[in-house]
Tab-separated table of C-alpha atoms in Angstrom:
chain	number	residue	atom	x	y	z
A	1	UNK	CA	0.000	0.000	0.000
A	2	UNK	CA	2.905	2.324	0.714
A	3	UNK	CA	4.234	1.822	-2.817
A	4	UNK	CA	0.859	2.812	-4.253
A	5	UNK	CA	0.744	6.015	-2.229
A	6	UNK	CA	4.317	6.858	-3.210
A	7	UNK	CA	3.460	6.481	-6.885
A	8	UNK	CA	0.279	8.520	-6.443
A	9	UNK	CA	2.294	11.347	-4.887
A	10	UNK	CA	4.876	11.164	-7.676
A	11	UNK	CA	2.214	11.260	-10.393
A	12	UNK	CA	0.403	14.154	-8.716
A	13	UNK	CA	3.698	16.038	-8.540
A	14	UNK	CA	4.650	15.204	-12.146
A	15	UNK	CA	1.349	16.467	-13.544
A	16	UNK	CA	1.276	19.466	-11.197
A	17	UNK	CA	-2.135	18.381	-9.932
A	18	UNK	CA	-2.475	21.316	-7.534
A	19	UNK	CA	-2.096	23.745	-10.421
A	20	UNK	CA	-4.377	21.789	-12.766
A	21	UNK	CA	-7.283	21.791	-10.313
A	22	UNK	CA	-7.084	25.565	-9.968
A	23	UNK	CA	-8.133	25.906	-13.609
A	24	UNK	CA	-11.888	26.488	-13.533
A	25	UNK	CA	-12.266	24.759	-16.917
A	26	UNK	CA	-10.669	21.583	-15.566
A	27	UNK	CA	-13.034	18.665	-15.024
A	28	UNK	CA	-11.714	17.456	-11.693
A	29	UNK	CA	-13.633	14.180	-11.800
A	30	UNK	CA	-12.060	13.254	-15.162
A	31	UNK	CA	-8.647	14.353	-13.885
A	32	UNK	CA	-9.015	12.146	-10.814
A	33	UNK	CA	-10.024	9.226	-13.032
A	34	UNK	CA	-6.848	9.642	-15.095
A	35	UNK	CA	-4.721	9.795	-11.948
A	36	UNK	CA	-6.278	6.607	-10.583
A	37	UNK	CA	-5.830	4.831	-13.906
A	38	UNK	CA	-2.183	5.885	-14.014
A	39	UNK	CA	-1.607	4.732	-10.421
A	40	UNK	CA	-3.317	1.389	-11.107
A	41	UNK	CA	-1.185	0.911	-14.209
A	42	UNK	CA	2.194	1.782	-12.700
A	43	UNK	CA	1.443	-0.433	-9.690
A	44	UNK	CA	0.356	-3.385	-11.804
A	45	UNK	CA	2.166	-6.652	-11.083
A	46	UNK	CA	1.639	-7.899	-14.634
A	47	UNK	CA	4.651	-8.456	-16.850
A	48	UNK	CA	2.893	-6.956	-19.874
A	49	UNK	CA	0.139	-4.384	-20.306
A	50	UNK	CA	-2.118	-4.334	-23.340
A	51	UNK	CA	-2.333	-0.957	-25.064
A	52	UNK	CA	-4.369	-0.574	-28.259
A	53	UNK	CA	-4.281	-4.306	-28.912
A	54	UNK	CA	-0.531	-4.724	-28.375
A	55	UNK	CA	1.231	-6.071	-25.306
A	56	UNK	CA	4.009	-3.848	-23.965
A	57	UNK	CA	6.400	-4.652	-21.125
A	58	UNK	CA	4.917	-3.224	-17.948
A	59	UNK	CA	8.146	-1.355	-17.234
A	60	UNK	CA	7.885	0.485	-20.569
A	61	UNK	CA	4.307	1.545	-19.851
A	62	UNK	CA	5.233	2.532	-16.310
A	63	UNK	CA	8.152	4.607	-17.585
A	64	UNK	CA	5.956	6.454	-20.081
A	65	UNK	CA	3.245	7.171	-17.517
A	66	UNK	CA	5.800	8.550	-15.076
A	67	UNK	CA	7.050	10.955	-17.776
A	68	UNK	CA	3.647	12.561	-18.281
A	69	UNK	CA	3.237	16.169	-17.187
A	70	UNK	CA	0.374	18.637	-16.932
A	71	UNK	CA	0.347	19.481	-20.644
A	72	UNK	CA	-0.025	15.794	-21.531
A	73	UNK	CA	-2.954	15.445	-19.143
A	74	UNK	CA	-4.629	18.574	-20.497
A	75	UNK	CA	-4.110	17.236	-24.023
A	76	UNK	CA	-5.792	13.919	-23.201
A	77	UNK	CA	-8.693	15.624	-21.428
A	78	UNK	CA	-9.166	18.095	-24.289
A	79	UNK	CA	-9.222	15.309	-26.869
A	80	UNK	CA	-11.746	13.425	-24.725
A	81	UNK	CA	-13.990	16.499	-24.599
A	82	UNK	CA	-13.835	16.765	-28.394
A	83	UNK	CA	-14.607	13.087	-28.958
A	84	UNK	CA	-18.161	12.533	-30.165
A	85	UNK	CA	-17.920	8.821	-30.952
A	86	UNK	CA	-19.089	6.018	-28.693
A	87	UNK	CA	-16.266	4.444	-26.697
A	88	UNK	CA	-17.195	0.916	-25.662
A	89	UNK	CA	-14.241	0.349	-23.323
A	90	UNK	CA	-13.241	3.662	-21.795
A	91	UNK	CA	-10.415	2.170	-19.726
A	92	UNK	CA	-8.686	0.789	-22.814
A	93	UNK	CA	-9.299	4.049	-24.660
A	94	UNK	CA	-7.789	6.161	-21.869
A	95	UNK	CA	-4.816	3.822	-21.443
A	96	UNK	CA	-4.048	4.183	-25.142
A	97	UNK	CA	-4.521	7.959	-25.025
A	98	UNK	CA	-2.194	8.335	-22.032
A	99	UNK	CA	0.406	5.957	-23.443
A	100	UNK	CA	0.457	7.608	-26.867
A	101	UNK	CA	0.383	11.230	-25.754
A	102	UNK	CA	4.177	11.440	-25.458
A	103	UNK	CA	4.505	10.384	-29.089
A	104	UNK	CA	1.637	12.428	-30.538
A	105	UNK	CA	1.276	15.721	-28.678
A	106	UNK	CA	3.919	17.650	-30.645
A	107	UNK	CA	2.594	16.510	-34.014
A	108	UNK	CA	-0.954	17.383	-32.982
A	109	UNK	CA	-0.059	20.957	-32.075
A	110	UNK	CA	2.162	21.353	-35.157
A	111	UNK	CA	-0.787	20.252	-37.275
A	112	UNK	CA	-3.031	22.823	-35.577
A	113	UNK	CA	-0.516	25.588	-36.233
A	114	UNK	CA	-0.195	24.561	-39.878
A	115	UNK	CA	-3.966	24.523	-40.218
A	116	UNK	CA	-4.290	27.985	-38.687
A	117	UNK	CA	-1.486	29.468	-40.745
A	118	UNK	CA	-2.201	27.856	-44.089
A	119	UNK	CA	-5.768	26.549	-43.899
């Protein structure tokens, strides 16, 4: 149990939770759900974690989740707000969104800038 609380504190610090919740536009319930999902995932005893249909070593997933910061969390929450399609397994969807945010966030914002400048 101590390990779980240590990881929760680390994640809260990494994402600057105290600052995020001060934003009046922030959906605190959704934020808390992401935090709990991240804590559950980094504390998993499984050797592999399935993300978007592929099995990844748990240590790789844990490493990525512990690298997430407040901008990654805001990005995931913003994309969730914009999503209008039915999501049948929200846990799997959020795991994939959190896992992939490190690899996609820069390209997403570059695409937005290009659209605004040239679209």
